[in-house]
PDB file of C-alpha atoms in Angstrom:
ATOM      1  CA  MET H 249     129.323  25.004 111.201  1.00 86.00           C
ATOM      2  CA  MET H 250     131.838  22.955 113.197  1.00 95.00           C
ATOM      3  CA  LYS H 251     130.791  20.250 115.675  1.00 97.00           C
ATOM      4  CA  LYS H 252     132.593  17.655 117.736  1.00 98.00           C
ATOM      5  CA  VAL H 253     130.178  14.959 116.500  1.00 98.00           C
ATOM      6  CA  ILE H 254     127.683  14.780 113.657  1.00 98.00           C
ATOM      7  CA  ILE H 255     125.109  11.984 113.809  1.00 98.00           C
ATOM      8  CA  ILE H 256     123.362  10.978 110.580  1.00 97.00           C
ATOM      9  CA  GLY H 257     119.868   9.699 111.309  1.00 94.00           C
ATOM     10  CA  ALA H 258     117.302  10.474 114.027  1.00 95.00           C
ATOM     11  CA  GLY H 259     115.927   6.948 114.342  1.00 93.00           C
ATOM     12  CA  PRO H 260     116.058   5.167 117.708  1.00 93.00           C
ATOM     13  CA  ILE H 261     119.814   4.472 117.578  1.00 95.00           C
ATOM     14  CA  GLY H 262     120.696   7.967 116.349  1.00 97.00           C
ATOM     15  CA  LEU H 263     118.544   9.508 119.086  1.00 97.00           C
ATOM     16  CA  TYR H 264     120.042   7.195 121.691  1.00 97.00           C
ATOM     17  CA  PHE H 265     123.548   8.216 120.651  1.00 98.00           C
ATOM     18  CA  ALA H 266     122.510  11.882 120.775  1.00 98.00           C
ATOM     19  CA  SER H 267     121.242  11.327 124.342  1.00 97.00           C
ATOM     20  CA  LEU H 268     124.661   9.912 125.263  1.00 98.00           C
ATOM     21  CA  CYS H 269     126.265  13.064 123.854  1.00 98.00           C
ATOM     22  CA  GLU H 270     123.861  15.176 125.913  1.00 97.00           C
ATOM     23  CA  GLU H 271     124.793  13.301 129.099  1.00 97.00           C
ATOM     24  CA  ARG H 272     128.499  13.882 128.475  1.00 97.00           C
ATOM     25  CA  GLY H 273     128.268  17.496 127.309  1.00 97.00           C
ATOM     26  CA  ILE H 274     129.608  16.635 123.846  1.00 98.00           C
ATOM     27  CA  ASP H 275     128.924  19.214 121.128  1.00 98.00           C
ATOM     28  CA  TYR H 276     126.833  17.397 118.509  1.00 98.00           C
ATOM     29  CA  LEU H 277     124.364  17.789 115.653  1.00 98.00           C
ATOM     30  CA  VAL H 278     121.848  15.295 114.229  1.00 97.00           C
ATOM     31  CA  LEU H 279     121.037  15.369 110.512  1.00 96.00           C
ATOM     32  CA  GLU H 280     117.699  13.725 109.657  1.00 93.00           C
ATOM     33  CA  GLY H 281     116.517  13.286 106.076  1.00 86.00           C
ATOM     34  CA  SER H 282     112.784  13.236 106.873  1.00 83.00           C
ATOM     35  CA  ASN H 283     110.622  15.729 108.747  1.00 80.00           C
ATOM     36  CA  LYS H 284     110.389  13.877 112.076  1.00 85.00           C
ATOM     37  CA  VAL H 285     112.342  11.654 114.425  1.00 89.00           C
ATOM     38  CA  GLY H 286     111.922   7.909 114.834  1.00 84.00           C
ATOM     39  CA  GLY H 287     112.922   6.529 111.453  1.00 81.00           C
ATOM     40  CA  GLN H 288     110.932   3.548 110.203  1.00 72.00           C
ATOM     41  CA  ILE H 289     109.457   3.008 113.659  1.00 72.00           C
ATOM     42  CA  SER H 290     107.547   6.292 113.489  1.00 67.00           C
ATOM     43  CA  HIS H 291     106.455   5.694 109.898  1.00 64.00           C
ATOM     44  CA  LEU H 292     105.673   1.972 109.944  1.00 62.00           C
ATOM     45  CA  TYR H 293     105.652   0.324 113.387  1.00 66.00           C
ATOM     46  CA  PRO H 294     104.716   2.875 116.064  1.00 70.00           C
ATOM     47  CA  GLU H 295     102.487   0.462 118.017  1.00 72.00           C
ATOM     48  CA  LYS H 296     104.978  -2.425 118.043  1.00 73.00           C
ATOM     49  CA  GLU H 297     105.910  -3.688 121.506  1.00 77.00           C
ATOM     50  CA  VAL H 298     109.688  -3.641 122.060  1.00 78.00           C
ATOM     51  CA  VAL H 299     110.864  -6.177 124.628  1.00 78.00           C
ATOM     52  CA  ASP H 300     114.650  -6.419 124.141  1.00 75.00           C
ATOM     53  CA  LEU H 301     115.780  -3.066 125.540  1.00 83.00           C
ATOM     54  CA  PRO H 302     118.137  -2.996 128.530  1.00 79.00           C
ATOM     55  CA  ASN H 303     116.426  -1.909 131.771  1.00 81.00           C
ATOM     56  CA  ILE H 304     113.011  -1.623 130.040  1.00 83.00           C
ATOM     57  CA  GLU H 305     110.724  -4.662 130.319  1.00 79.00           C
ATOM     58  CA  SER H 306     108.301  -3.677 127.563  1.00 84.00           C
ATOM     59  CA  ILE H 307     107.433  -0.445 125.780  1.00 86.00           C
ATOM     60  CA  LYS H 308     105.636   0.619 122.616  1.00 85.00           C
ATOM     61  CA  ALA H 309     108.095   1.635 119.937  1.00 81.00           C
ATOM     62  CA  ILE H 310     106.656   5.129 119.587  1.00 87.00           C
ATOM     63  CA  ASP H 311     106.819   5.635 123.367  1.00 90.00           C
ATOM     64  CA  TYR H 312     110.481   4.690 123.327  1.00 90.00           C
ATOM     65  CA  ILE H 313     111.084   7.252 120.582  1.00 91.00           C
ATOM     66  CA  ARG H 314     109.325   9.897 122.708  1.00 93.00           C
ATOM     67  CA  LEU H 315     111.421   8.901 125.708  1.00 92.00           C
ATOM     68  CA  LEU H 316     114.637   9.364 123.727  1.00 93.00           C
ATOM     69  CA  GLU H 317     113.392  12.566 122.098  1.00 93.00           C
ATOM     70  CA  GLY H 318     112.861  14.060 125.547  1.00 94.00           C
ATOM     71  CA  LYS H 319     116.554  13.551 126.309  1.00 96.00           C
ATOM     72  CA  VAL H 320     117.781  15.397 123.228  1.00 96.00           C
ATOM     73  CA  ASN H 321     117.918  19.154 122.647  1.00 96.00           C
ATOM     74  CA  PRO H 322     115.587  19.768 119.651  1.00 95.00           C
ATOM     75  CA  LYS H 323     117.852  22.640 118.554  1.00 96.00           C
ATOM     76  CA  ASN H 324     120.508  20.027 117.769  1.00 97.00           C
ATOM     77  CA  ILE H 325     118.369  18.218 115.160  1.00 97.00           C
ATOM     78  CA  VAL H 326     118.181  19.424 111.557  1.00 96.00           C
ATOM     79  CA  PHE H 327     115.247  17.973 109.627  1.00 92.00           C
ATOM     80  CA  GLU H 328     114.943  17.404 105.873  1.00 87.00           C
ATOM     81  CA  ALA H 329     118.734  17.266 105.779  1.00 91.00           C
ATOM     82  CA  ARG H 330     119.491  14.320 103.515  1.00 87.00           C
ATOM     83  CA  VAL H 331     123.248  13.828 103.297  1.00 91.00           C
ATOM     84  CA  GLU H 332     124.565  14.109  99.750  1.00 89.00           C
ATOM     85  CA  SER H 333     128.316  13.907 100.291  1.00 92.00           C
ATOM     86  CA  ILE H 334     130.947  13.107 102.903  1.00 95.00           C
ATOM     87  CA  LYS H 335     134.556  14.224 102.459  1.00 94.00           C
ATOM     88  CA  LYS H 336     137.587  13.783 104.700  1.00 91.00           C
ATOM     89  CA  GLY H 337     140.210  16.458 105.137  1.00 88.00           C
ATOM     90  CA  GLU H 338     141.577  18.068 108.256  1.00 90.00           C
ATOM     91  CA  ASN H 339     138.027  17.603 109.512  1.00 95.00           C
ATOM     92  CA  ILE H 340     135.064  15.648 108.091  1.00 97.00           C
ATOM     93  CA  GLU H 341     132.838  17.625 105.707  1.00 96.00           C
ATOM     94  CA  VAL H 342     129.167  16.620 105.499  1.00 96.00           C
ATOM     95  CA  SER H 343     126.972  18.282 102.877  1.00 94.00           C
ATOM     96  CA  THR H 344     123.184  18.090 102.569  1.00 92.00           C
ATOM     97  CA  GLY H 345     122.638  20.192  99.471  1.00 81.00           C
ATOM     98  CA  LYS H 346     121.224  22.991 101.606  1.00 87.00           C
ATOM     99  CA  SER H 347     124.145  23.334 104.026  1.00 94.00           C
ATOM    100  CA  THR H 348     127.656  22.100 104.732  1.00 96.00           C
ATOM    101  CA  TYR H 349     128.794  20.999 108.187  1.00 97.00           C
ATOM    102  CA  PHE H 350     132.166  20.021 109.641  1.00 97.00           C
ATOM    103  CA  CYS H 351     132.964  17.653 112.495  1.00 98.00           C
ATOM    104  CA  GLU H 352     135.773  15.772 114.206  1.00 97.00           C
ATOM    105  CA  LYS H 353     133.812  12.515 114.469  1.00 98.00           C
ATOM    106  CA  LEU H 354     130.994  11.198 112.277  1.00 98.00           C
ATOM    107  CA  VAL H 355     128.465   8.604 113.436  1.00 98.00           C
ATOM    108  CA  ILE H 356     126.196   7.108 110.776  1.00 97.00           C
ATOM    109  CA  ALA H 357     122.966   5.760 112.314  1.00 96.00           C
ATOM    110  CA  ALA H 358     120.808   5.844 109.207  1.00 91.00           C
ATOM    111  CA  GLY H 359     119.080   2.495 109.767  1.00 86.00           C
ATOM    112  CA  LEU H 360     118.154   0.848 106.500  1.00 72.00           C
ATOM    113  CA  GLY H 361     118.036   4.234 104.801  1.00 63.00           C
ATOM    114  CA  ALA H 362     115.314   5.133 102.357  1.00 57.00           C
ATOM    115  CA  SER H 363     112.865   2.330 101.723  1.00 61.00           C
ATOM    116  CA  VAL H 364     109.366   1.569 100.521  1.00 68.00           C
ATOM    117  CA  PRO H 365     106.949  -1.117 101.764  1.00 79.00           C
ATOM    118  CA  ARG H 366     107.037  -4.386  99.829  1.00 86.00           C
ATOM    119  CA  PRO H 367     103.650  -4.645  98.077  1.00 93.00           C
ATOM    120  CA  LEU H 368     101.055  -7.413  98.317  1.00 96.00           C
ATOM    121  CA  GLY H 369     101.649  -8.125  94.646  1.00 95.00           C
ATOM    122  CA  VAL H 370      98.111  -8.341  93.261  1.00 97.00           C
ATOM    123  CA  GLU H 371      96.444  -6.601  90.336  1.00 96.00           C
ATOM    124  CA  HIS H 372      94.743  -3.251  91.150  1.00 96.00           C
ATOM    125  CA  GLU H 373      96.660  -2.937  94.453  1.00 96.00           C
ATOM    126  CA  SER H 374      97.727   0.646  93.739  1.00 92.00           C
ATOM    127  CA  GLU H 375      94.154   1.665  92.854  1.00 94.00           C
ATOM    128  CA  VAL H 376      92.505   0.984  96.216  1.00 96.00           C
ATOM    129  CA  SER H 377      92.606   3.034  99.405  1.00 94.00           C
ATOM    130  CA  ASN H 378      92.167   0.301 102.031  1.00 97.00           C
ATOM    131  CA  ILE H 379      95.364  -1.700 101.540  1.00 97.00           C
ATOM    132  CA  ILE H 380      97.536  -0.497 104.415  1.00 93.00           C
ATOM    133  CA  TYR H 381     101.274  -0.977 105.020  1.00 89.00           C
ATOM    134  CA  SER H 382     101.651   0.653 108.437  1.00 81.00           C
ATOM    135  CA  VAL H 383      99.467   1.073 111.504  1.00 78.00           C
ATOM    136  CA  HIS H 384      99.497   4.205 113.668  1.00 70.00           C
ATOM    137  CA  ASP H 385      96.210   3.720 115.490  1.00 82.00           C
ATOM    138  CA  PHE H 386      94.044   0.633 115.938  1.00 90.00           C
ATOM    139  CA  SER H 387      90.926   2.310 117.370  1.00 90.00           C
ATOM    140  CA  HIS H 388      89.131   2.743 114.034  1.00 93.00           C
ATOM    141  CA  LEU H 389      89.362  -1.020 113.390  1.00 96.00           C
ATOM    142  CA  LYS H 390      86.807  -2.003 116.039  1.00 96.00           C
ATOM    143  CA  ASP H 391      84.531  -4.707 114.571  1.00 97.00           C
ATOM    144  CA  LYS H 392      86.098  -4.266 111.117  1.00 97.00           C
ATOM    145  CA  ARG H 393      86.897  -7.175 108.808  1.00 98.00           C
ATOM    146  CA  VAL H 394      90.670  -7.265 108.508  1.00 98.00           C
ATOM    147  CA  ALA H 395      93.062  -9.509 106.576  1.00 98.00           C
ATOM    148  CA  ILE H 396      96.724  -9.348 107.619  1.00 98.00           C
ATOM    149  CA  PHE H 397      99.477 -10.677 105.361  1.00 98.00           C
ATOM    150  CA  GLY H 398     102.866 -11.510 106.856  1.00 97.00           C
ATOM    151  CA  GLY H 399     104.613 -13.787 109.303  1.00 96.00           C
ATOM    152  CA  GLY H 400     107.080 -11.572 111.148  1.00 92.00           C
ATOM    153  CA  ASP H 401     106.858 -10.006 114.578  1.00 90.00           C
ATOM    154  CA  SER H 402     105.065  -6.879 113.360  1.00 87.00           C
ATOM    155  CA  ALA H 403     102.365  -8.872 111.534  1.00 94.00           C
ATOM    156  CA  LEU H 404     101.807 -10.963 114.666  1.00 95.00           C
ATOM    157  CA  ASP H 405     101.655  -7.827 116.812  1.00 93.00           C
ATOM    158  CA  TRP H 406      99.021  -6.375 114.475  1.00 94.00           C
ATOM    159  CA  ALA H 407      97.016  -9.604 114.634  1.00 96.00           C
ATOM    160  CA  LYS H 408      97.083  -9.572 118.434  1.00 96.00           C
ATOM    161  CA  GLU H 409      96.073  -5.910 118.744  1.00 94.00           C
ATOM    162  CA  ILE H 410      93.318  -5.939 116.116  1.00 96.00           C
ATOM    163  CA  SER H 411      91.790  -9.277 117.161  1.00 97.00           C
ATOM    164  CA  ALA H 412      91.309  -7.788 120.639  1.00 96.00           C
ATOM    165  CA  ILE H 413      88.762  -5.319 119.200  1.00 97.00           C
ATOM    166  CA  SER H 414      87.324  -7.252 116.266  1.00 97.00           C
ATOM    167  CA  ASP H 415      85.921 -10.752 115.732  1.00 96.00           C
ATOM    168  CA  HIS H 416      86.779 -10.756 112.023  1.00 96.00           C
ATOM    169  CA  VAL H 417      90.571 -10.875 111.794  1.00 98.00           C
ATOM    170  CA  HIS H 418      92.489 -13.183 109.438  1.00 98.00           C
ATOM    171  CA  LEU H 419      96.258 -13.762 109.433  1.00 98.00           C
ATOM    172  CA  ILE H 420      97.706 -15.132 106.194  1.00 98.00           C
ATOM    173  CA  HIS H 421     101.260 -16.410 105.831  1.00 98.00           C
ATOM    174  CA  ARG H 422     102.964 -18.239 102.965  1.00 97.00           C
ATOM    175  CA  ARG H 423     104.724 -20.784 105.215  1.00 96.00           C
ATOM    176  CA  MET H 424     103.628 -23.198 107.920  1.00 96.00           C
ATOM    177  CA  GLU H 425     105.941 -21.537 110.447  1.00 95.00           C
ATOM    178  CA  PHE H 426     106.021 -17.867 111.406  1.00 96.00           C
ATOM    179  CA  ARG H 427     109.253 -15.876 111.319  1.00 91.00           C
ATOM    180  CA  GLY H 428     108.053 -13.976 114.366  1.00 92.00           C
ATOM    181  CA  ASN H 429     107.343 -15.342 117.829  1.00 93.00           C
ATOM    182  CA  PRO H 430     104.111 -17.427 117.659  1.00 95.00           C
ATOM    183  CA  GLU H 431     103.607 -16.935 121.409  1.00 95.00           C
ATOM    184  CA  THR H 432     102.428 -13.413 120.516  1.00 95.00           C
ATOM    185  CA  ILE H 433      99.131 -14.772 119.137  1.00 97.00           C
ATOM    186  CA  LYS H 434      98.826 -17.831 121.369  1.00 93.00           C
ATOM    187  CA  ASP H 435      95.764 -16.569 123.249  1.00 92.00           C
ATOM    188  CA  CYS H 436      94.046 -14.679 120.401  1.00 95.00           C
ATOM    189  CA  LYS H 437      90.498 -16.088 120.334  1.00 91.00           C
ATOM    190  CA  ASN H 438      89.132 -13.953 117.495  1.00 93.00           C
ATOM    191  CA  LEU H 439      91.909 -14.719 115.011  1.00 97.00           C
ATOM    192  CA  THR H 440      91.642 -17.062 112.019  1.00 98.00           C
ATOM    193  CA  ILE H 441      95.016 -18.265 110.749  1.00 98.00           C
ATOM    194  CA  HIS H 442      95.585 -19.374 107.141  1.00 98.00           C
ATOM    195  CA  LEU H 443      98.763 -21.430 106.500  1.00 97.00           C
ATOM    196  CA  PRO H 444     100.373 -21.744 104.000  1.00 97.00           C
ATOM    197  CA  PHE H 445      98.534 -19.290 101.740  1.00 98.00           C
ATOM    198  CA  VAL H 446      99.567 -16.512  99.366  1.00 97.00           C
ATOM    199  CA  PRO H 447      97.523 -13.603  97.973  1.00 98.00           C
ATOM    200  CA  GLY H 448      95.791 -14.298  94.694  1.00 97.00           C
ATOM    201  CA  SER H 449      93.497 -11.389  93.803  1.00 98.00           C
ATOM    202  CA  ILE H 450      91.296  -8.660  95.217  1.00 98.00           C
ATOM    203  CA  GLU H 451      87.747  -7.679  94.310  1.00 98.00           C
ATOM    204  CA  VAL H 452      87.410  -3.910  93.920  1.00 97.00           C
ATOM    205  CA  LYS H 453      84.290  -1.746  94.270  1.00 97.00           C
ATOM    206  CA  ASP H 454      84.249   2.056  94.389  1.00 96.00           C
ATOM    207  CA  GLY H 455      87.989   2.306  94.845  1.00 95.00           C
ATOM    208  CA  LYS H 456      88.195  -0.159  97.740  1.00 97.00           C
ATOM    209  CA  ALA H 457      89.003  -3.845  98.092  1.00 98.00           C
ATOM    210  CA  VAL H 458      85.889  -5.636  99.332  1.00 98.00           C
ATOM    211  CA  SER H 459      87.384  -9.124  99.392  1.00 98.00           C
ATOM    212  CA  VAL H 460      90.698 -10.883  98.935  1.00 98.00           C
ATOM    213  CA  THR H 461      91.189 -14.342  97.477  1.00 98.00           C
ATOM    214  CA  ILE H 462      94.077 -16.404  98.827  1.00 98.00           C
ATOM    215  CA  ASN H 463      95.584 -19.510  97.254  1.00 97.00           C
ATOM    216  CA  LYS H 464      96.947 -22.479  99.179  1.00 96.00           C
ATOM    217  CA  VAL H 465     100.622 -22.994  98.441  1.00 95.00           C
ATOM    218  CA  ASP H 466     100.717 -26.800  98.383  1.00 85.00           C
ATOM    219  CA  GLU H 467      97.289 -27.546  96.880  1.00 84.00           C
ATOM    220  CA  GLU H 468      96.808 -26.252  93.362  1.00 82.00           C
ATOM    221  CA  GLY H 469      93.329 -24.940  92.741  1.00 82.00           C
ATOM    222  CA  LYS H 470      92.426 -24.578  96.424  1.00 94.00           C
ATOM    223  CA  SER H 471      91.538 -21.026  97.360  1.00 96.00           C
ATOM    224  CA  GLU H 472      89.525 -19.054  99.909  1.00 97.00           C
ATOM    225  CA  THR H 473      87.826 -15.674  99.621  1.00 98.00           C
ATOM    226  CA  ILE H 474      87.756 -13.389 102.637  1.00 98.00           C
ATOM    227  CA  PRO H 475      85.453 -10.320 102.816  1.00 98.00           C
ATOM    228  CA  VAL H 476      87.425  -7.310 104.048  1.00 98.00           C
ATOM    229  CA  ASP H 477      87.153  -3.719 105.173  1.00 98.00           C
ATOM    230  CA  TYR H 478      90.936  -3.436 105.325  1.00 98.00           C
ATOM    231  CA  ILE H 479      93.940  -5.388 104.108  1.00 98.00           C
ATOM    232  CA  PHE H 480      97.158  -4.967 106.077  1.00 97.00           C
ATOM    233  CA  VAL H 481     100.427  -5.924 104.405  1.00 96.00           C
ATOM    234  CA  ASN H 482     103.576  -6.566 106.403  1.00 93.00           C
ATOM    235  CA  TYR H 483     106.082  -7.995 103.951  1.00 91.00           C
ATOM    236  CA  GLY H 484     108.824  -5.688 105.158  1.00 79.00           C
ATOM    237  CA  ASN H 485     110.463  -2.938 103.160  1.00 71.00           C
ATOM    238  CA  VAL H 486     112.579  -2.775 100.059  1.00 68.00           C
ATOM    239  CA  ALA H 487     115.698  -0.883 101.075  1.00 57.00           C
ATOM    240  CA  LYS H 488     117.539   1.363  98.676  1.00 55.00           C
ATOM    241  CA  GLN H 489     121.313   1.269  98.349  1.00 52.00           C
ATOM    242  CA  SER H 490     122.929   3.830 100.640  1.00 57.00           C
ATOM    243  CA  ASP H 491     124.883   6.623  98.953  1.00 70.00           C
ATOM    244  CA  PHE H 492     127.625   6.708 101.583  1.00 85.00           C
ATOM    245  CA  PRO H 493     131.081   6.480  99.946  1.00 86.00           C
ATOM    246  CA  PHE H 494     132.393   3.580 102.014  1.00 90.00           C
ATOM    247  CA  GLU H 495     132.933  -0.153 101.600  1.00 88.00           C
ATOM    248  CA  LYS H 496     129.624  -1.992 101.681  1.00 86.00           C
ATOM    249  CA  GLU H 497     128.405  -5.477 102.376  1.00 85.00           C
ATOM    250  CA  GLY H 498     125.204  -5.578 100.352  1.00 81.00           C
ATOM    251  CA  LEU H 499     123.136  -2.628 101.566  1.00 79.00           C
ATOM    252  CA  PHE H 500     125.196  -2.156 104.710  1.00 89.00           C
ATOM    253  CA  LEU H 501     128.437  -0.430 105.742  1.00 92.00           C
ATOM    254  CA  LYS H 502     131.307  -2.653 106.831  1.00 95.00           C
ATOM    255  CA  VAL H 503     132.773  -1.838 110.234  1.00 97.00           C
ATOM    256  CA  ASN H 504     135.493  -3.270 112.471  1.00 96.00           C
ATOM    257  CA  GLU H 505     135.101  -4.528 116.039  1.00 95.00           C
ATOM    258  CA  ASN H 506     134.796  -0.903 117.235  1.00 96.00           C
ATOM    259  CA  CYS H 507     132.011  -0.109 114.723  1.00 97.00           C
ATOM    260  CA  GLU H 508     134.538   2.033 112.869  1.00 97.00           C
ATOM    261  CA  ILE H 509     134.428   2.352 109.078  1.00 96.00           C
ATOM    262  CA  GLU H 510     137.676   4.282 109.009  1.00 94.00           C
ATOM    263  CA  LYS H 511     139.389   6.659 111.399  1.00 95.00           C
ATOM    264  CA  ASN H 512     136.854   8.956 113.139  1.00 96.00           C
ATOM    265  CA  ILE H 513     133.908   7.604 111.089  1.00 97.00           C
ATOM    266  CA  PHE H 514     131.567   5.078 112.706  1.00 98.00           C
ATOM    267  CA  ALA H 515     128.356   3.229 111.800  1.00 97.00           C
ATOM    268  CA  ILE H 516     125.871   1.905 114.363  1.00 97.00           C
ATOM    269  CA  GLY H 517     122.434   0.309 114.234  1.00 95.00           C
ATOM    270  CA  ASP H 518     120.910  -1.467 111.259  1.00 91.00           C
ATOM    271  CA  ILE H 519     123.172   0.177 108.696  1.00 93.00           C
ATOM    272  CA  CYS H 520     126.399  -1.437 109.920  1.00 94.00           C
ATOM    273  CA  ALA H 521     127.663  -4.897 109.026  1.00 93.00           C
ATOM    274  CA  TYR H 522     129.986  -7.248 110.885  1.00 95.00           C
ATOM    275  CA  GLU H 523     130.094 -10.967 111.614  1.00 93.00           C
ATOM    276  CA  ASN H 524     126.932 -12.263 113.346  1.00 92.00           C
ATOM    277  CA  LYS H 525     125.288  -8.820 113.287  1.00 93.00           C
ATOM    278  CA  THR H 526     121.583  -8.868 114.185  1.00 89.00           C
ATOM    279  CA  ARG H 527     119.329  -5.972 113.196  1.00 87.00           C
ATOM    280  CA  ARG H 528     117.392  -5.223 116.348  1.00 86.00           C
ATOM    281  CA  MET H 529     117.407  -2.277 118.720  1.00 87.00           C
ATOM    282  CA  ALA H 530     119.374  -3.879 121.552  1.00 89.00           C
ATOM    283  CA  PRO H 531     122.520  -4.570 119.473  1.00 93.00           C
ATOM    284  CA  GLY H 532     122.333  -1.019 118.104  1.00 94.00           C
ATOM    285  CA  ILE H 533     122.282   0.352 121.648  1.00 95.00           C
ATOM    286  CA  ASN H 534     125.305  -1.780 122.520  1.00 95.00           C
ATOM    287  CA  GLU H 535     127.113  -0.411 119.454  1.00 97.00           C
ATOM    288  CA  ALA H 536     126.288   3.151 120.497  1.00 97.00           C
ATOM    289  CA  ASN H 537     127.639   2.498 123.995  1.00 97.00           C
ATOM    290  CA  LYS H 538     130.842   1.162 122.482  1.00 97.00           C
ATOM    291  CA  VAL H 539     131.367   4.117 120.136  1.00 98.00           C
ATOM    292  CA  ILE H 540     130.649   6.843 122.714  1.00 98.00           C
ATOM    293  CA  LYS H 541     133.647   5.577 124.712  1.00 96.00           C
ATOM    294  CA  LEU H 542     135.887   6.171 121.718  1.00 94.00           C
ATOM    295  CA  ILE H 543     134.784   9.780 121.145  1.00 91.00           C
TER     296      ILE H 543
END
């Protein structure tokens, strides 16, 4: 199959680029390794509020994915199509193991690629069912006892949302300062904050954690035990090295000022690397807007 453009990845930046192709009548195909669109947002952070998008004041991440999805022809997305090889000849050959595709231009928007949540790091963690690494719906947490570990924007978002429906929410972070914006939780009345603490152990009964003990970082021997119904862990994800056969900077693909890896091959979104690159949605959208002008 020959296409003008092949886009690798149906996360927010891949979908946005596909919508730009739709607007311009460019013949394109999106190859997505999983079975749904949205990338890590759909799997891990669907309820996160996104506030840095151009012309959109605030929107839930999953709603933004749905907005983009509505602008893309579903017939142009191939799911469970993990790219196994890329070869350059007269055209660019992209193989998934199941099929081989050809294109004039290739746009890699694979985000951070395959990844797994970073664990809490306590004994028996893998044996219990109520340690959670992503949140898709908060409604079942009404009046539940919840401990949240993390200090980034997503952990703070969780704390804000859950403390609005429960009086028993604890936020635990290993530093005195949050990495995320502390204004997010400024007015949370039902939130108890523990700084600087790290997880120590969990008490397990009938396959569930019933309490978590946390240890204070700067006071040896000082600990607190928190009864829980759920433990939420937001320590980010451990990314796996991408298999793309191009020059890398750590886990990322090096690009020039036009987001070009080499002639007719581009990388946009979290997967690309250049000086002062920030891994948020707004820069990825700017990169997509830049590349579409070159295609």
